[in-house]
Each structure stands twice: as structure tokens, then as C-alpha cells.
CSV table of C-alpha atoms and ligand atoms in Angstrom, one decimal:
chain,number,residue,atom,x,y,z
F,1,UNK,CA,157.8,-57.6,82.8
F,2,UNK,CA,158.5,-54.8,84.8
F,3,UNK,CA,155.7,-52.2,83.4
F,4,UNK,CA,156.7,-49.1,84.8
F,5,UNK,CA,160.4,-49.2,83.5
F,6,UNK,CA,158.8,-50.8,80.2
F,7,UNK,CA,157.2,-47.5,79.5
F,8,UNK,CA,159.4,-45.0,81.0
F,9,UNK,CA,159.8,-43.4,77.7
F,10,UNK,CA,157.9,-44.3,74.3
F,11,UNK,CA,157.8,-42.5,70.9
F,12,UNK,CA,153.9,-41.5,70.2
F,13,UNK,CA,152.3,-43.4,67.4
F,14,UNK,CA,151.5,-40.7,64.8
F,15,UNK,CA,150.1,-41.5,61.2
F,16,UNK,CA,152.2,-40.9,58.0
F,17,UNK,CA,154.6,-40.3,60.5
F,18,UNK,CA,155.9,-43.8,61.8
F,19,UNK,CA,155.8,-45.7,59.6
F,20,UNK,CA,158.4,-48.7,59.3
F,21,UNK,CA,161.5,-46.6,57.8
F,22,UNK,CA,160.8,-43.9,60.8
F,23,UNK,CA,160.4,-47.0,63.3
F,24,UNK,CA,163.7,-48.6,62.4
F,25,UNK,CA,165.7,-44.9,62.1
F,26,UNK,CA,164.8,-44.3,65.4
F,27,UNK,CA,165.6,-47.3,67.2
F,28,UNK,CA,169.0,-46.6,65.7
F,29,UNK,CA,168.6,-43.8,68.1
F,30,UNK,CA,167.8,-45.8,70.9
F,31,UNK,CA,167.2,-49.1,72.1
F,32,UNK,CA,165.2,-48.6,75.4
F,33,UNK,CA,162.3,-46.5,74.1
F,34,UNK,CA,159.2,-48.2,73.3
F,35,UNK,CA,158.0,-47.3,69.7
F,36,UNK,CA,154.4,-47.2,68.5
F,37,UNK,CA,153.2,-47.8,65.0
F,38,UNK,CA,150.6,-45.7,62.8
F,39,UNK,CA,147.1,-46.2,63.7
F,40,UNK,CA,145.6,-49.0,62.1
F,41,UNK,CA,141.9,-49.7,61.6
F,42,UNK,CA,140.5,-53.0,62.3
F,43,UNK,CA,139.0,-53.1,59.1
F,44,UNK,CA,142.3,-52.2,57.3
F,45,UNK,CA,144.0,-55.3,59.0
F,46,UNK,CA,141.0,-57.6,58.4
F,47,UNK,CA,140.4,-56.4,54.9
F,48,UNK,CA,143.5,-54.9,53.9
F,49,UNK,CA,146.8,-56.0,52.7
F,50,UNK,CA,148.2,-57.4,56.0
F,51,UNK,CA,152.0,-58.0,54.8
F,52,UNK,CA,152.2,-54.4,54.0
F,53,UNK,CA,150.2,-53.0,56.6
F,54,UNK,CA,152.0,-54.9,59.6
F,55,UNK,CA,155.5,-55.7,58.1
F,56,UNK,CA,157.9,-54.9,61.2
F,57,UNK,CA,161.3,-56.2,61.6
F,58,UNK,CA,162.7,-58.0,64.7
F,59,UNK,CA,165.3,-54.8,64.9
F,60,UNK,CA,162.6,-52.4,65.9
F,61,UNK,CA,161.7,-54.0,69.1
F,62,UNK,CA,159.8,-53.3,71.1
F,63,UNK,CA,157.0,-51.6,69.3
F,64,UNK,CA,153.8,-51.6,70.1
F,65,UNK,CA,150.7,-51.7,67.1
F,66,UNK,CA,148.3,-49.2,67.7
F,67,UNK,CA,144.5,-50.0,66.3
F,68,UNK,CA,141.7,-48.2,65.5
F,69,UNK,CA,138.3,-49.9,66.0
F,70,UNK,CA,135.4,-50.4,69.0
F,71,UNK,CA,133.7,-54.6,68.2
F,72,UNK,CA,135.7,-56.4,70.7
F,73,UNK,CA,136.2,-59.3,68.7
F,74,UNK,CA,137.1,-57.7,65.3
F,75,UNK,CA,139.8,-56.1,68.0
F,76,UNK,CA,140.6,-59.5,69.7
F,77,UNK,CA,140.7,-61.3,66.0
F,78,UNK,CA,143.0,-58.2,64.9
F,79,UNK,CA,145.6,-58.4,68.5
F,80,UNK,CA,146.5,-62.4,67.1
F,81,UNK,CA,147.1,-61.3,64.0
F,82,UNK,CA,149.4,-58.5,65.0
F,83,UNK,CA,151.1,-61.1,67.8
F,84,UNK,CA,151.6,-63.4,64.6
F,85,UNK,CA,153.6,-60.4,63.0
F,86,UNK,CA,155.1,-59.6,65.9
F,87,UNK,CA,154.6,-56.9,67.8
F,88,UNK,CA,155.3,-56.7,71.3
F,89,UNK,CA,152.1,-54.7,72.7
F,90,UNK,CA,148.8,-54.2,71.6
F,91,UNK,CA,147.1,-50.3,71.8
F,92,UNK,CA,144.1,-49.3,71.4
F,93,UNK,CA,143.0,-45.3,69.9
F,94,UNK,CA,141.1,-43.4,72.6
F,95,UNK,CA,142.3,-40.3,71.3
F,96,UNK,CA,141.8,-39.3,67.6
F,97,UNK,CA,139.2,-37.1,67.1
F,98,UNK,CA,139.0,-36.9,63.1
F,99,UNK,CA,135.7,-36.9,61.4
F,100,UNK,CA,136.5,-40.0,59.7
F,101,UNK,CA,137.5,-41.8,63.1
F,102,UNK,CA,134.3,-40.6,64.5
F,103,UNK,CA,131.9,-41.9,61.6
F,104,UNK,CA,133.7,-45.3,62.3
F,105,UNK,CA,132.7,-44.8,66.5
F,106,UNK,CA,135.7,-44.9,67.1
F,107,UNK,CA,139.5,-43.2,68.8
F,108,UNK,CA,138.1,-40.3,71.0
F,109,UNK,CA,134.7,-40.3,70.4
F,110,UNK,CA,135.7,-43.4,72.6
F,111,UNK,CA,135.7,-41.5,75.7
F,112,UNK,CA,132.1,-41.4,76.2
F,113,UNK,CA,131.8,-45.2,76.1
F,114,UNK,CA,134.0,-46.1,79.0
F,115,UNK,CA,132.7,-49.7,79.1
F,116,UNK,CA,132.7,-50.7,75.4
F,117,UNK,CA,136.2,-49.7,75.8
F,118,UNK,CA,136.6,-51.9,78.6
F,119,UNK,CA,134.8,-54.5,76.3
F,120,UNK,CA,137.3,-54.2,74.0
F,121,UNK,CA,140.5,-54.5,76.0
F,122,UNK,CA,139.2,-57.5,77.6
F,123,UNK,CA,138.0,-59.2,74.7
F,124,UNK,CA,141.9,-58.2,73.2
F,125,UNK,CA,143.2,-59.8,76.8
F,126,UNK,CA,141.2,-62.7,76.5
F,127,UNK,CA,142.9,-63.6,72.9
F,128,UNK,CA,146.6,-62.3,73.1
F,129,UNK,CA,149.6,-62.7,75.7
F,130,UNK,CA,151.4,-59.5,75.0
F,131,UNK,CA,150.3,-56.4,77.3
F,132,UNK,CA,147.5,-54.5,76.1
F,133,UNK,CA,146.9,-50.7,76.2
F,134,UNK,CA,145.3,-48.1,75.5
F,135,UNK,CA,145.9,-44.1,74.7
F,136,UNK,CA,143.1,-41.9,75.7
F,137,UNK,CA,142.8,-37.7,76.0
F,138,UNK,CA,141.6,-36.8,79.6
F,139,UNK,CA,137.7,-36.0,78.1
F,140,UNK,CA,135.7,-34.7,75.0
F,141,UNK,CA,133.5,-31.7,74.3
F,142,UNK,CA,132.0,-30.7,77.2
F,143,UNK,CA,132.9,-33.9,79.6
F,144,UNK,CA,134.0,-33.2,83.1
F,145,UNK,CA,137.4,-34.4,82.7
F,146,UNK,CA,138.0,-35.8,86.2
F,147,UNK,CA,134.7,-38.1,85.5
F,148,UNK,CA,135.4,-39.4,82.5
F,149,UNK,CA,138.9,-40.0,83.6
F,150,UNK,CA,138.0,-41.7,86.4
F,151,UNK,CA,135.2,-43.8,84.2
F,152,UNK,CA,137.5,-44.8,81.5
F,153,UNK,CA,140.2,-46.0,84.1
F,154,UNK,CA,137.8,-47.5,86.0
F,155,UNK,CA,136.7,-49.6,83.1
F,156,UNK,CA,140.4,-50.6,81.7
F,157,UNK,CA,141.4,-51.3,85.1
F,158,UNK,CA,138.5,-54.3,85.2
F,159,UNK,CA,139.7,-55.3,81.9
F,160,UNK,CA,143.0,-55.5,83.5
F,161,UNK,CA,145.0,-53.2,81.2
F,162,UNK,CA,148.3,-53.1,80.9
F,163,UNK,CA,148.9,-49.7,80.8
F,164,UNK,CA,147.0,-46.5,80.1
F,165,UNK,CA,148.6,-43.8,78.2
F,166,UNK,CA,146.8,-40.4,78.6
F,167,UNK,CA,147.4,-37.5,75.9
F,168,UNK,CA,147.0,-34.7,78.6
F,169,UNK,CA,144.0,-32.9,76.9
F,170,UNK,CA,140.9,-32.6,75.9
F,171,UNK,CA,139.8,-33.5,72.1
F,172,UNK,CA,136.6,-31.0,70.8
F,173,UNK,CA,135.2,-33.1,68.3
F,174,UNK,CA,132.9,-30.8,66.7
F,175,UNK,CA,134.7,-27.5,65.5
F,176,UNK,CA,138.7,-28.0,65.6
F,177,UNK,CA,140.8,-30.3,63.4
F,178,UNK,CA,142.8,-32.8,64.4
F,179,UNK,CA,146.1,-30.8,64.3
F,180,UNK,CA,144.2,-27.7,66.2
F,181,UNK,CA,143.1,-30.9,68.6
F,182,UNK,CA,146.8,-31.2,69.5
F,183,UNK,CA,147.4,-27.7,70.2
F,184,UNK,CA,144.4,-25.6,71.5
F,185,UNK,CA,142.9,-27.6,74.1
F,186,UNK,CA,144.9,-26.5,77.4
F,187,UNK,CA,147.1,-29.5,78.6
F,188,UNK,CA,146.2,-30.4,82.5
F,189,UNK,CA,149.5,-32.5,83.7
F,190,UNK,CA,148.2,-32.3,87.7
F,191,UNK,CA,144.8,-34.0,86.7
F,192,UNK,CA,147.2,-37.3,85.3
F,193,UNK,CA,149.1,-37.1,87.9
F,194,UNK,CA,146.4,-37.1,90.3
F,195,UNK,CA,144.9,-40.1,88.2
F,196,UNK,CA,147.9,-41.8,89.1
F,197,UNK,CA,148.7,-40.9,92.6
F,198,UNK,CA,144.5,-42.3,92.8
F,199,UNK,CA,145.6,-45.7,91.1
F,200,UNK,CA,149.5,-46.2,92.2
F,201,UNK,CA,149.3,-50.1,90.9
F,202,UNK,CA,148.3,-48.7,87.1
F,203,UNK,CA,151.0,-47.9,84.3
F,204,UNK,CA,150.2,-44.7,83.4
F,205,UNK,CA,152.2,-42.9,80.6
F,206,UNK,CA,151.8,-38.9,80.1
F,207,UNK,CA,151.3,-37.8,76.6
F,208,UNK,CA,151.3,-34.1,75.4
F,209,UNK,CA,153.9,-31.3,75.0
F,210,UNK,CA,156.8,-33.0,76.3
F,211,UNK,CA,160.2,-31.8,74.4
F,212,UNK,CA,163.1,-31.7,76.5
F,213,UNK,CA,164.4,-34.5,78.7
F,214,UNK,CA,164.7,-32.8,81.8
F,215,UNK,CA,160.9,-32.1,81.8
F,216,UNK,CA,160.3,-35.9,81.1
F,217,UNK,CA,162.5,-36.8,83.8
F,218,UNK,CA,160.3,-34.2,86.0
F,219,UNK,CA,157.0,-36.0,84.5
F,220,UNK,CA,159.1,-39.2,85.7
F,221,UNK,CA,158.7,-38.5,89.3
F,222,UNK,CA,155.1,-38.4,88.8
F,223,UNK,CA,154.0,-41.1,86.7
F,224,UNK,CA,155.2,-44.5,85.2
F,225,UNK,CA,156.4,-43.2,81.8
F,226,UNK,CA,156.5,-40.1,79.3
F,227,UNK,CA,155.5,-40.4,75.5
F,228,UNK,CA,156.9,-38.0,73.0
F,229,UNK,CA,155.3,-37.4,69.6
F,230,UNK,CA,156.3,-34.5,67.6
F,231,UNK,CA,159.3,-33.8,68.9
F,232,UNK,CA,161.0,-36.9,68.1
F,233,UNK,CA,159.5,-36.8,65.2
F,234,UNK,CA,160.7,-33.2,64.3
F,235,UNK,CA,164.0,-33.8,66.5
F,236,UNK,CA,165.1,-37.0,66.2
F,237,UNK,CA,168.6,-36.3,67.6
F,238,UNK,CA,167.4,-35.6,71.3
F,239,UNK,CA,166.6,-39.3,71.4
F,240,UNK,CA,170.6,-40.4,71.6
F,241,UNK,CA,170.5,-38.9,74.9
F,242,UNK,CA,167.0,-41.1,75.7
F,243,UNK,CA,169.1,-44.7,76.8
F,244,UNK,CA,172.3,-42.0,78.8
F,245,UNK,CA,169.6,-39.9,80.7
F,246,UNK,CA,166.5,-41.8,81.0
F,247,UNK,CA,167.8,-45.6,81.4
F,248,UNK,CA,171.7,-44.9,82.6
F,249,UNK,CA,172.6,-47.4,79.4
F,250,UNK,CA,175.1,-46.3,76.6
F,251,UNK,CA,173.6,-44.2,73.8
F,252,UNK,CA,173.7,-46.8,70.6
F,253,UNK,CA,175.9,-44.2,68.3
F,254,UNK,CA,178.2,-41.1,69.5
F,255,UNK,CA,176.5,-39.0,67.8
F,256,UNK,CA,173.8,-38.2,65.1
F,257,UNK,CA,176.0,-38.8,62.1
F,258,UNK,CA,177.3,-42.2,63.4
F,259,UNK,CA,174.0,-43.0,63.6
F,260,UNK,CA,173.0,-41.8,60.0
F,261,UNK,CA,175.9,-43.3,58.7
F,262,UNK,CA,174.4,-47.0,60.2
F,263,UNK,CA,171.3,-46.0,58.5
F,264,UNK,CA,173.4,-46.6,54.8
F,265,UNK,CA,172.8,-50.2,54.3
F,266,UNK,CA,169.2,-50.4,55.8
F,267,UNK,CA,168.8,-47.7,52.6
F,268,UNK,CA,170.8,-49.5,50.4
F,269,UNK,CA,168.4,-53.0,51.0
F,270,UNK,CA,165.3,-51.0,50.9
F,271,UNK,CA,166.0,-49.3,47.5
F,272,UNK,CA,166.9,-53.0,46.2
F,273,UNK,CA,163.7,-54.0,47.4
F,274,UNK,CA,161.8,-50.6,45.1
F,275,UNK,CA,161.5,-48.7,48.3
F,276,UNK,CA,161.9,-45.2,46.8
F,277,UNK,CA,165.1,-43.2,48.8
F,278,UNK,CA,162.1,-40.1,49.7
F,279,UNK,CA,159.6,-42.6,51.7
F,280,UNK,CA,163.0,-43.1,54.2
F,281,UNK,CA,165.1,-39.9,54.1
F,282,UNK,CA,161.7,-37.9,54.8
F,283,UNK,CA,161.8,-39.4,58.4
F,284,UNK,CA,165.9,-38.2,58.9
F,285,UNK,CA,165.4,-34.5,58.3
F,286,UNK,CA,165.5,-32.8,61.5
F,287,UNK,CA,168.6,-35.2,62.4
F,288,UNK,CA,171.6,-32.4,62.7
F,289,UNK,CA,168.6,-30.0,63.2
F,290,UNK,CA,170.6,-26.4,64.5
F,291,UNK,CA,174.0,-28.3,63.6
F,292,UNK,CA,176.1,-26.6,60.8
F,293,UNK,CA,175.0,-27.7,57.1
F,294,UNK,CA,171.6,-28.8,58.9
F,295,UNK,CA,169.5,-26.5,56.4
F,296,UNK,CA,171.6,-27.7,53.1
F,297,UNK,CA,171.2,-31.5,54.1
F,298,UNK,CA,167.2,-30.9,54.6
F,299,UNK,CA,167.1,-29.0,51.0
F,300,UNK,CA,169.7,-31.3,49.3
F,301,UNK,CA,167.2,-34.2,50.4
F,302,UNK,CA,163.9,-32.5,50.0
F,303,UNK,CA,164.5,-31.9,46.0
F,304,UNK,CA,166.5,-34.8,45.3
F,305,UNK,CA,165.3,-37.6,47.2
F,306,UNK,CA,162.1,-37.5,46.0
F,307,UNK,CA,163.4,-37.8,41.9
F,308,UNK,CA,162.7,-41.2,40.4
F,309,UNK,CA,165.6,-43.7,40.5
F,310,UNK,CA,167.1,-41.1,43.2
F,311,UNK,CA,169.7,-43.7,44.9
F,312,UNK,CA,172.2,-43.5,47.9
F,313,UNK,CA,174.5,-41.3,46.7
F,314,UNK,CA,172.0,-39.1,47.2
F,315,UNK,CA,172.4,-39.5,51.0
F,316,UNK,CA,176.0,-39.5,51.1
F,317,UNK,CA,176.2,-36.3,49.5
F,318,UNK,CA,173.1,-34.8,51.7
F,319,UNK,CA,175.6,-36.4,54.3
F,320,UNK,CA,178.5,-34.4,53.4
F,321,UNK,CA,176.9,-30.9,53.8
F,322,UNK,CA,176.6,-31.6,57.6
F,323,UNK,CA,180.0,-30.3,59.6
F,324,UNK,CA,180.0,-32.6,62.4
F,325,UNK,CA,182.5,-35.6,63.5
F,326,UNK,CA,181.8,-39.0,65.8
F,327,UNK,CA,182.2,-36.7,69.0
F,328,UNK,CA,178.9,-36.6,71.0
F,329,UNK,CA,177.1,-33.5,69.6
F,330,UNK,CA,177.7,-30.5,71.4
F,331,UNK,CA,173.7,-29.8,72.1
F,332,UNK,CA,172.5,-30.5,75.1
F,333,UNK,CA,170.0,-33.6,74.7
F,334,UNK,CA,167.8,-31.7,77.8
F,335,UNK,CA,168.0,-28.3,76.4
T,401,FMN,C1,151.2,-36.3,62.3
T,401,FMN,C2,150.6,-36.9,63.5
T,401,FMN,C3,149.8,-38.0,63.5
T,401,FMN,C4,149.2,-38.6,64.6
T,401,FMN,N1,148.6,-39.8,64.5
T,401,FMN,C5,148.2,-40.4,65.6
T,401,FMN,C6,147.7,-41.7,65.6
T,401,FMN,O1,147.7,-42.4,64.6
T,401,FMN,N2,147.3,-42.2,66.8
T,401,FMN,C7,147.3,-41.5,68.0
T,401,FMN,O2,146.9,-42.1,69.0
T,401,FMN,N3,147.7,-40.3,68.0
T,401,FMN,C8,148.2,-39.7,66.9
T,401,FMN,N4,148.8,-38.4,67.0
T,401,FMN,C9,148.8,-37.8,68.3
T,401,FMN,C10,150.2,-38.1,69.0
T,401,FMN,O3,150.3,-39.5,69.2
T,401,FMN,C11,150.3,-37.3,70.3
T,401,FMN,O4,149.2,-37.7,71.2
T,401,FMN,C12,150.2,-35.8,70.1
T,401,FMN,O5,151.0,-35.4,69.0
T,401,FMN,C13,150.6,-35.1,71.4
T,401,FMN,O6,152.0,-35.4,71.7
T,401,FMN,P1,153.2,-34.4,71.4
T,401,FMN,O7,152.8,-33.1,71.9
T,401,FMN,O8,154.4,-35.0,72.0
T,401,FMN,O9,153.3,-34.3,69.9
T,401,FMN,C14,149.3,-37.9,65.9
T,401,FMN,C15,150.1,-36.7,65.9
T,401,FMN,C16,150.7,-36.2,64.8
T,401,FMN,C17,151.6,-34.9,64.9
């Protein structure tokens, strides 16, 4: 596999957020970006209801399963069963700083523990074929950053990761939430892309703040790969112009409503299946985001999606408040 290129640009993995409906709209939206999943525990997949929990379907490839945990074989055990389901990449949470995370020693709390980390991707390495990562902030607390950078790359780099995505902050994990965690802490691009000029032969993906395409492509010349969380999330129409821009490949649909129009009958197979219209429509609201109609397809969706039995004519007529035909939208993708 060629690493760098397989990173170039990848969709963050952000819980409630990315769920498989999210996962499959976007990679209507393009087919070169790699996709992460939700954060899963290790104790969730060993415990939990694994069908459920790790369901993905061949059309989202490549995506990547992010897990939660720090006992190197509870993580190696939980990389074969993910394999088994499918996914293309194994990562692992250096970066969540919740309360709950931390009672579990794990995600950022992480950072202190450079070796168990190593530990864990090794163990992982030792048990599963597909590449293993891991997403990291560039310290905690009151960490030098450029040390406990350095100490956690070191220690992945023995374990022979794959590839090391760093979210280009710090995490406080006594004092600020997690949201205020992915604001307030200044983001420091120069220290990752000193980490990588200092290992050239690592993948290393930059995480944090990125919106527009013509900043990622300025990241690009830099490092091995950008990944974007909220604003895909938020603005999920910027990513047609991902495969064009990024990869020189066709965009997959002309434009948004092409590509909301090939969501129809993935909808109309989850609602036979009892998936309720709200748990996938929720993911497609910024779609025609500034676009004329925009506002009265969000609040068409928003109250009736969500109604019991809602079906997808509910869609179709959120669908039909948006002015805007097959041509390639207007907006610039890098604006
Ligand atoms: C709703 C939400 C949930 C998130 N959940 C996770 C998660 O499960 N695992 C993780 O590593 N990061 C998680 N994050 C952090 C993102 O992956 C990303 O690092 C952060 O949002 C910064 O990137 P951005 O500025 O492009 O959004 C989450 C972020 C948001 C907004």
C-alpha cells in the first residue's frame, strides 16, 4: 500500500456522529477519503452486541475502526474481530479526554504512557494484517509537547505503526470538556510538521481546524495526509470536490443533489429493515448548506423525520425545497 497517498485525506472518527448511515452518505461523496468509525471501547466489542456495534458494509470502504482501550491483548483480541467484519485499518484513541475515557485509562490520558501505547500497537500488529494506527493530541496538562511528541512517536514507531494521526493540540484533562477540548487549546501546525520533517519515513496525518481544501492542500506539502472532523460533518458538500482536488479523480456525483438523490434507495432498504428515516437524514443536513431552500430542507427534516412511521416521502419533499439542478454547485469546494 502506498501510505502516504492512503491517508491524504480522511474523515475524523467522531462519536454519534459517524455512525454507519453518516459513513455510507459520505462515501457517496467520495470514494478516495478514508473514513473512520465512532470510537469503540474494547469492552463494548468484547461484551457488547458485536453485529450492531461493527456492522459496515463493503460500500464504505476503506474505513478504518477506531477503539478505545489500553490491555494490549483485549486490543489485539478486539483488531481480529474487527478484521473479521471488515474493516480496512485498525486505530487506536490517543486523544479523548472525557472523564469517562479517563476512569477507563484510556484515549488521552494515553499520552503520558508512551510505551503502554506502544504495547498496544504491537500486540494489535502482532494479531492483524491490516495497518494499524493511532490518533494522538500533541500533549496533556502540563506536558512539554515537543517531549511527549517525540516519546509517543518514538514508541509507535518501534511498534512499527502504520501511521500516526496527530489532532494538533493539546487536551486539559482536568477543567475543560471535551467540546471546549476541541476548541480552547491553541492548535500548533509547525510542531507536526516538525514531527514529520524529524521522522520523513512515518505517515503522519494532521488533525485539527482544517475546513477548506486549499488549506489541506497547503497542510499537504507538509505532511502525509489531512483529517477533517467537523466540517465534513457540518458540510458535507465540500467533500465532492475531495476525489477532483485532492486525488485528480472524478467527483462520484455532479453535484450535492445527484448525490442525495443516490442516497433514496440506501433509505428506502434501511426503513424496510426498521431503521427509523431521523437516525439517517440527521447525518444529510448541512448537504445544500448556503444553497437556496437549504434552511426549509434542514427544518422540513428536523420536525418530520424524526415522527414515528415518518417514510421516504419525507425526503423527497425535504428534496424538493432545495433549488439546485445536476450542474456542479456553484460554491467553491476551497472557499
Ligand atoms: C461530535 C464529536 C465526536 C468526536 N468523537 C471522537 C471520537 O470518538 N474519537 C476521536 O478520536 N475523536 C473524536 N472527536 C474529535 C475529532 O476526531 C477531531 O479530532 C476534532 O473534532 C478536531 O478536528 P476538526 O477541527 O476537524 O473537527 C470528536 C469530535 C466531535 C465534534
Amino acid at each position: 500500500m502506498d501510505t502516504g497517498k492512503a491517508y491524504r485525506f480522511c474523515i475524523a472518527p467522531m462519536m454519534e456522529w459517524t455512525d454507519r448511515h453518516c459513513r455510507y452518505f459520505h462515501r457517496l461523496l467520495t470514494r478516495e477519503t478514508r473514513i473512520y468509525t465512532e470510537m469503540i471501547t474494547t469492552a463494548a466489542v468484547l461484551h457488547g452486541n458485536r453485529a450492531r456495534l461493527l456492522a459496515c458494509r463493503p460500500a464504505e470502504h476503506p474505513v478504518a475502526l477506531q477503539l478505545g482501550g489500553s490491555h494490549p491483548r483485549e486490543l489485539a483480541r478486539c483488531a481480529e474481530i474487527a478484521v473479521d467484519f471488515g474493516y480496512d485499518e485498525i486505530n487506536l484513541n490517543v486523544g479523548c479526554p472525557s472523564d469517562r475515557v479517563q476512569e477507563g485509562r484510556f484515549g488521552a490520558c494515553l499520552m503520558a504512557e508512551p510505551l503502554l501505547v506502544g504495547e498496544c500497537v504491537a500486540a494489535m500488529k502482532a494479531k492483524v494484517k491490516v495497518p494499524v494506527t493511532v490518533k494522538c493530541r500533541i500533549g496533556i496538562d502540563d506536558q512539554d509537547p515537543e517531549e511527549a511528541l517525540e516519546a509517543l512517536t518514538g514508541a509507535v514507531k518501534q511498534a512499527c505503526v502504520d501511521a500516526l494521526i496527530v489532532h494538533a493540540r493539546k487536551a486539559w484533562l482536568d477543567g475543560l470538556s471535551p467540546r471546549e477540548n476541541r476548541d480552547l487549546p491553541p492548535l500548533d501546525y509547525d510542531r507536526v510538521y516538525r514531527l514529520k520533517a524529524r521522522h520523513p519515513d512515518l505517515a503522519i496525518v494532521l488533525n485539527g481546524g482544517i475546513a477548506a481544501l486549499d488549506d489541506a492542500e497547503e497542510h499537504l506539502k507538509h505532511v502525509d495526509g489531512v483529517m477533517v472532523g467537523r466540517t465534513a460533518y457540518q458540510e458535507p458538500w465540500r467533500l465532492l470536490a475531495v476525489d477532483p482536488v485532492l486525488f485528480g479523480k472524478i467527483a462520484r456525483f455532479a453535484s450535492p443533489m445527484a448525490a442525495a438523490r443516490a442516497l433514496i434507495p440506501y433509505v428506502e432498504s434501511e426503513l424496510a429493515r426498521g431503521t427509523r428515516l431521523h437516525a439517517i437524514t440527521r447525518h444529510i443536513l448541512g448537504l445544500f448548506r448556503g444553497a437556496p431552500g437549504a434552511r426549509a430542507f434542514r427544518r422540513h427534516l428536523a420536525t418530520e423525520a424524526v415522527k414515528p412511521g415518518a417514510g421516504i416521502a419525507v425526503l423527497r419533499d425535504a428534496l424538493a425545497f432545495v433549488v439546485q439542478d445536476e450542474e456542479p454547485s456553484t460554491r467553491s469546494a476551497a472557499a
